[in-house]
């Protein structure tokens, strides 16, 4: 049984069949929201950024939401492989104990602890990340509109109820409540076209990097919104996964441009992911018809764990947020289970490296 499944759109599959796959073929690496599920991608990230892409010299765009944004920012650190191991350790060992008189931690407490964790992780290294000579970082956030423009005990639940109802009718309806705001390395822009939701770009700086990353990870009602990020439109900013859970974007729009540029011949996008399908927004999880592949994904390569292999992990699943409730105050029990899952996931990276060394056999590549 293979632990790693390789999926690709029709254009990407044809490219692999004819040419194999080299680092220079990759124009974009994307990272999904998904909380603890993203932990099992750490060993893959280590190999991709620490070995494979490190052997090339071409420019690459790194796009992420929530934990995917943290992962992509880590990929832009000079010692990326070591930092991915630290990311997994720090995330796994976080302990959120409730304040006296509470059964669960408050959103304010979780925000404070998580903010401190990001401060420690990126201390003294923000300039290095946003000014990387090859990698252009894009951090995806969701900015509240109208009633959601500020966080409040009444207005936030009402606003998200409106977002759920409008999104159920049409994904475009979500845009009335939330705006996609992408913070990008200075002097850069997203290399693809987005027309599904309102969108604006904001330059990253040393002043707004941490607030933007914190906002991209701020799940409504679990963490507090981040308000009035420097250099960005005023308002409340939440988890980038609300608008773009798995970044189901128009990756095919990069292909023609990339083919005309010698430094990135393939125009492909690489997506280490924890499942085969790409769910557009967090509120789309129940709308299965929105999970299907589209022509936007024709040049996308998805590296995802085999569902059968997932069933061999502790509890028969990936680490996820339900484990916080499952283990409660048994922090050591959760830490042990998550640590074992991450260790087991090194098999994903091993099989990826073996596939590359074998010349990228096309018979291992499945359709999206």
Coordinates of C-alpha atoms in Angstrom, one line a residue:
X1 CA 0.0 0.0 0.0
X2 CA 1.3 3.4 -0.9
X3 CA 0.9 6.0 1.8
X4 CA 1.2 8.9 -0.7
X5 CA -1.2 9.4 -3.6
X6 CA -0.2 11.8 -6.4
X7 CA -3.1 13.5 -8.1
X8 CA -2.9 15.9 -11.0
X9 CA -5.1 17.8 -13.5
X10 CA -5.0 16.8 -17.2
X11 CA -2.4 19.4 -18.2
X12 CA -0.1 18.5 -15.3
X13 CA -0.5 14.7 -16.0
X14 CA 0.4 15.2 -19.6
X15 CA 3.5 17.3 -18.6
X16 CA 4.6 14.6 -16.2
X17 CA 4.1 11.9 -18.9
X18 CA 6.2 13.7 -21.4
X19 CA 8.8 15.5 -19.3
X20 CA 8.7 14.1 -15.8
X21 CA 8.8 16.7 -13.1
X22 CA 11.6 19.1 -12.1
X23 CA 11.6 21.9 -9.6
X24 CA 11.8 24.5 -12.4
X25 CA 8.3 23.4 -13.5
X26 CA 6.7 24.7 -10.3
X27 CA 5.4 28.3 -10.3
X28 CA 3.2 28.1 -7.2
X29 CA 3.2 26.1 -3.9
X30 CA -0.1 26.3 -2.0
X31 CA -1.0 25.5 1.6
X32 CA -4.5 24.9 2.8
X33 CA -6.3 25.8 6.0
X34 CA -7.2 22.9 8.2
X35 CA -5.6 23.3 11.6
X36 CA -3.8 20.2 13.0
X37 CA -4.5 18.2 9.8
X38 CA -1.6 20.2 8.3
X39 CA 0.8 18.7 10.7
X40 CA 1.1 15.5 8.7
X41 CA 2.5 17.6 5.8
X42 CA 5.6 18.6 7.7
X43 CA 7.9 16.0 6.4
X44 CA 6.8 16.6 2.8
X45 CA 7.4 20.3 3.4
X46 CA 10.8 19.5 4.7
X47 CA 11.8 17.7 1.5
X48 CA 10.1 20.1 -0.9
X49 CA 11.7 23.3 0.6
X50 CA 14.8 21.8 2.2
X51 CA 15.9 19.6 -0.7
X52 CA 13.9 19.6 -3.9
X53 CA 13.1 23.3 -4.6
X54 CA 16.4 24.3 -2.9
X55 CA 18.2 22.7 -5.9
X56 CA 16.8 25.3 -8.3
X57 CA 17.1 29.0 -8.6
X58 CA 13.8 30.1 -10.2
X59 CA 11.1 32.3 -8.5
X60 CA 8.2 30.6 -6.8
X61 CA 5.0 32.0 -5.3
X62 CA 4.0 30.6 -1.9
X63 CA 0.3 31.0 -1.1
X64 CA -1.3 30.0 2.2
X65 CA -4.3 30.4 4.5
X66 CA -4.4 29.6 8.2
X67 CA -1.9 26.9 9.1
X68 CA -1.1 26.8 5.3
X69 CA 0.1 30.5 5.7
X70 CA 2.3 29.5 8.6
X71 CA 3.7 26.6 6.6
X72 CA 4.4 28.8 3.5
X73 CA 6.1 31.5 5.6
X74 CA 8.3 28.8 7.2
X75 CA 9.2 27.6 3.6
X76 CA 10.7 31.1 3.1
X77 CA 13.1 30.8 6.0
X78 CA 16.7 30.0 5.1
X79 CA 16.8 26.8 7.2
X80 CA 13.4 25.7 6.2
X81 CA 13.8 22.0 6.9
X82 CA 14.8 22.6 10.5
X83 CA 12.0 25.2 11.0
X84 CA 9.3 22.8 9.7
X85 CA 10.4 20.4 12.5
X86 CA 10.1 23.2 15.0
X87 CA 6.7 24.2 13.7
X88 CA 5.4 20.7 14.3
X89 CA 6.9 20.6 17.7
X90 CA 5.6 24.0 18.8
X91 CA 2.1 23.3 17.4
X92 CA 1.8 19.9 19.0
X93 CA 3.0 21.0 22.4
X94 CA 0.7 24.1 22.7
X95 CA -1.4 23.8 25.9
X96 CA -4.5 25.9 26.3
X97 CA -5.7 25.7 29.9
X98 CA -8.9 27.6 30.7
X99 CA -8.9 30.5 33.0
X100 CA -10.3 30.0 36.5
X101 CA -14.1 29.6 36.4
X102 CA -14.2 28.4 32.8
X103 CA -14.4 24.9 31.3
X104 CA -12.8 25.9 28.0
X105 CA -10.2 28.6 27.1
X106 CA -11.6 31.9 26.0
X107 CA -11.0 33.3 22.5
X108 CA -9.0 36.1 24.1
X109 CA -6.7 33.6 25.9
X110 CA -6.2 31.4 22.8
X111 CA -5.3 34.5 20.8
X112 CA -2.8 35.7 23.3
X113 CA -1.1 32.3 23.5
X114 CA -1.1 31.8 19.8
X115 CA 0.2 35.3 19.2
X116 CA 3.1 34.7 21.6
X117 CA 3.9 31.5 19.8
X118 CA 4.1 33.3 16.4
X119 CA 6.3 36.0 18.0
X120 CA 8.7 33.4 19.3
X121 CA 8.8 31.5 16.0
X122 CA 9.5 34.4 13.7
X123 CA 11.5 36.6 16.2
X124 CA 14.1 38.5 14.2
X125 CA 13.3 36.7 11.0
X126 CA 10.4 38.6 9.4
X127 CA 12.6 40.6 7.1
X128 CA 14.2 37.4 5.9
X129 CA 10.8 35.9 5.0
X130 CA 9.2 38.8 3.2
X131 CA 12.4 39.7 1.3
X132 CA 13.4 36.2 0.2
X133 CA 15.3 36.4 -3.1
X134 CA 13.3 33.6 -4.7
X135 CA 10.1 33.0 -2.8
X136 CA 7.2 35.5 -2.9
X137 CA 4.8 35.0 0.1
X138 CA 1.1 35.5 0.0
X139 CA -1.0 35.4 3.2
X140 CA -4.7 35.0 2.8
X141 CA -7.1 36.6 5.3
X142 CA -10.9 37.2 5.4
X143 CA -11.9 40.8 6.1
X144 CA -15.4 41.3 7.5
X145 CA -17.8 43.6 5.7
X146 CA -20.9 45.5 6.9
X147 CA -22.0 44.0 10.3
X148 CA -18.8 41.9 10.3
X149 CA -16.6 45.0 10.0
X150 CA -16.1 44.9 13.8
X151 CA -16.2 41.9 16.2
X152 CA -18.9 41.9 18.8
X153 CA -21.0 39.5 20.9
X154 CA -24.1 40.0 18.9
X155 CA -22.9 41.3 15.5
X156 CA -20.4 38.5 14.9
X157 CA -22.9 35.6 15.3
X158 CA -25.5 37.5 13.3
X159 CA -23.0 38.3 10.6
X160 CA -21.8 34.7 10.2
X161 CA -25.4 33.5 10.2
X162 CA -25.9 35.8 7.2
X163 CA -22.7 34.5 5.6
X164 CA -23.9 30.9 6.0
X165 CA -27.3 31.6 4.5
X166 CA -25.9 33.6 1.5
X167 CA -23.2 31.1 0.8
X168 CA -25.7 28.3 0.8
X169 CA -27.4 30.0 -2.1
X170 CA -24.2 30.9 -4.0
X171 CA -20.5 31.1 -3.1
X172 CA -20.5 34.5 -4.6
X173 CA -23.0 35.5 -1.9
X174 CA -20.3 35.1 0.7
X175 CA -18.6 38.1 -0.8
X176 CA -21.3 40.4 0.6
X177 CA -20.1 39.5 4.1
X178 CA -16.4 38.8 3.7
X179 CA -13.7 40.2 1.5
X180 CA -10.6 38.2 0.5
X181 CA -7.5 40.3 1.5
X182 CA -4.1 38.9 0.5
X183 CA -0.9 40.2 2.0
X184 CA 2.0 39.8 -0.4
X185 CA 5.7 40.3 -0.3
X186 CA 6.6 43.9 -1.2
X187 CA 6.4 44.8 -4.9
X188 CA 4.5 41.6 -5.8
X189 CA 1.0 40.5 -6.7
X190 CA -0.7 37.2 -7.1
X191 CA 0.3 35.5 -10.4
X192 CA -3.2 34.3 -11.1
X193 CA -6.7 35.6 -11.8
X194 CA -9.4 35.7 -9.1
X195 CA -13.0 36.7 -9.9
X196 CA -15.1 34.6 -7.5
X197 CA -15.1 36.9 -4.5
X198 CA -14.1 40.5 -3.8
X199 CA -10.4 40.7 -3.5
X200 CA -7.7 43.2 -2.7
X201 CA -3.9 42.9 -2.2
X202 CA -1.9 44.6 0.5
X203 CA 2.0 44.7 0.7
X204 CA 3.6 42.8 3.5
X205 CA 5.9 44.6 5.8
X206 CA 7.7 44.0 9.1
X207 CA 4.8 45.9 10.8
X208 CA 1.9 43.9 9.4
X209 CA 3.4 40.5 8.9
X210 CA 2.6 39.1 12.4
X211 CA -0.9 40.6 12.5
X212 CA -1.7 39.3 9.0
X213 CA -0.5 35.8 9.9
X214 CA -2.3 35.8 13.2
X215 CA -5.5 37.0 11.4
X216 CA -5.1 34.2 8.8
X217 CA -5.1 31.7 11.6
X218 CA -7.9 33.3 13.7
X219 CA -10.9 30.9 13.5
X220 CA -14.1 32.8 14.4
X221 CA -15.3 32.2 18.0
X222 CA -12.1 30.2 18.8
X223 CA -9.7 33.1 18.4
X224 CA -10.5 36.8 18.4
X225 CA -10.5 38.8 15.1
X226 CA -7.5 41.0 14.4
X227 CA -8.6 44.6 13.9
X228 CA -7.1 47.3 11.7
X229 CA -3.9 45.7 10.4
X230 CA -1.3 48.3 9.5
X231 CA -1.3 49.2 5.8
X232 CA -4.6 47.4 5.2
X233 CA -8.2 48.7 5.0
X234 CA -9.7 49.1 8.5
X235 CA -11.9 46.3 9.9
X236 CA -11.9 42.9 11.5
X237 CA -9.8 40.2 9.9
X238 CA -10.4 36.4 10.4
X239 CA -9.1 33.1 9.3
X240 CA -8.2 33.0 5.6
X241 CA -9.9 29.6 5.4
X242 CA -13.3 31.1 5.7
X243 CA -13.1 32.5 2.2
X244 CA -10.5 30.1 0.9
X245 CA -10.4 26.9 2.9
X246 CA -8.4 24.9 0.3
X247 CA -7.5 27.6 -2.1
X248 CA -9.6 26.3 -5.0
X249 CA -8.2 29.0 -7.3
X250 CA -7.7 29.6 -11.0
X251 CA -4.2 28.0 -11.2
X252 CA -4.6 27.4 -14.9
X253 CA -4.4 31.2 -15.4
X254 CA -0.7 31.0 -14.7
X255 CA 0.1 28.5 -17.4
X256 CA 0.3 30.7 -20.5
X257 CA 2.3 33.4 -18.8
X258 CA 4.7 30.9 -17.3
X259 CA 5.3 29.1 -20.6
X260 CA 6.5 32.4 -22.0
X261 CA 9.1 32.8 -19.2
X262 CA 12.3 30.7 -19.4
X263 CA 12.7 30.7 -15.6
X264 CA 9.5 28.7 -15.0
X265 CA 8.9 26.5 -18.0
X266 CA 6.1 24.3 -16.7
X267 CA 3.7 26.7 -15.2
X268 CA 2.5 24.1 -12.7
X269 CA 1.2 24.5 -9.2
X270 CA 2.2 22.0 -6.4
X271 CA -0.2 21.4 -3.5
X272 CA 0.9 19.2 -0.5
X273 CA -2.6 18.6 0.9
X274 CA -4.2 16.3 3.5
X275 CA -6.9 15.1 1.1
X276 CA -7.6 14.7 -2.6
X277 CA -10.3 17.3 -3.1
X278 CA -10.1 21.1 -2.7
X279 CA -13.0 22.7 -0.9
X280 CA -13.4 26.4 -1.9
X281 CA -14.4 27.9 1.4
X282 CA -14.9 26.7 5.0
X283 CA -18.7 27.2 4.6
X284 CA -18.6 25.0 1.5
X285 CA -17.7 21.8 3.4
X286 CA -21.3 20.6 3.3
X287 CA -21.8 21.5 -0.4
X288 CA -20.2 18.4 -2.0
X289 CA -20.9 19.7 -5.5
X290 CA -18.4 22.5 -5.0
X291 CA -15.6 20.0 -4.2
X292 CA -15.3 18.7 -7.8
X293 CA -12.3 19.5 -9.9
X294 CA -12.7 22.3 -12.4
X295 CA -10.6 23.5 -15.4
X296 CA -9.0 25.9 -12.9
X297 CA -7.0 22.9 -11.6
X298 CA -5.8 21.5 -14.9
X299 CA -2.2 22.3 -14.1
X300 CA -2.3 21.4 -10.4
X301 CA -0.4 18.5 -8.7
X302 CA -1.8 17.4 -5.3
X303 CA 0.2 15.3 -2.9
X304 CA -2.2 13.7 -0.5
X305 CA -2.2 10.8 1.9
X306 CA -3.9 7.6 0.9
X307 CA -7.2 7.3 2.9
X308 CA -6.3 3.6 3.6
X309 CA -3.0 4.7 5.1
X310 CA -4.8 7.4 7.2
X311 CA -6.8 4.6 8.8
X312 CA -3.6 3.1 10.2
X313 CA -2.8 6.3 12.2
X314 CA -3.8 6.7 15.8
X315 CA -7.6 6.9 16.2
X316 CA -7.8 6.0 12.5
X317 CA -7.7 9.6 11.4
X318 CA -5.5 12.7 10.9
X319 CA -5.0 15.0 13.9
X320 CA -7.8 17.5 14.0
X321 CA -9.4 20.1 16.2
X322 CA -11.8 17.5 17.7
X323 CA -8.8 16.1 19.5
X324 CA -8.8 19.1 21.8
X325 CA -12.2 18.0 23.1
X326 CA -11.4 14.2 22.9
X327 CA -8.4 14.5 25.1
X328 CA -9.5 17.5 27.2
X329 CA -6.9 18.1 29.9
X330 CA -4.9 15.0 28.9
X331 CA -2.4 17.1 27.1
X332 CA 0.3 14.4 27.2
X333 CA -2.1 12.0 25.6
X334 CA -2.9 14.3 22.7
X335 CA 0.8 15.2 22.3
X336 CA 1.7 11.6 22.1
X337 CA -0.9 10.8 19.4
X338 CA -0.1 13.8 17.3
X339 CA 3.6 13.2 17.6
X340 CA 3.2 9.6 16.4
X341 CA 1.0 10.7 13.5
X342 CA 3.7 13.2 12.4
X343 CA 6.4 10.6 12.7
X344 CA 4.4 8.1 10.6
X345 CA 3.9 10.8 8.0
X346 CA 7.6 10.7 7.2
X347 CA 6.6 7.9 4.9
X348 CA 4.8 10.4 2.7
X349 CA 8.1 12.3 2.2
X350 CA 10.0 9.1 1.6
X351 CA 7.6 8.0 -1.1
X352 CA 7.7 11.4 -2.8
X353 CA 11.5 11.4 -2.9
X354 CA 11.5 7.8 -4.3
X355 CA 9.0 8.8 -7.0
X356 CA 11.2 11.7 -8.1
X357 CA 14.4 9.5 -8.0
X358 CA 12.6 6.9 -10.2
X359 CA 12.0 9.5 -12.9
X360 CA 8.4 10.4 -11.9
X361 CA 6.6 7.4 -13.4
X362 CA 3.3 8.6 -14.8
X363 CA 1.5 5.4 -13.8
X364 CA 1.6 6.6 -10.2
X365 CA -0.3 9.8 -11.0
X366 CA -4.0 9.7 -10.6
X367 CA -6.6 12.2 -11.8
X368 CA -7.9 14.9 -9.4

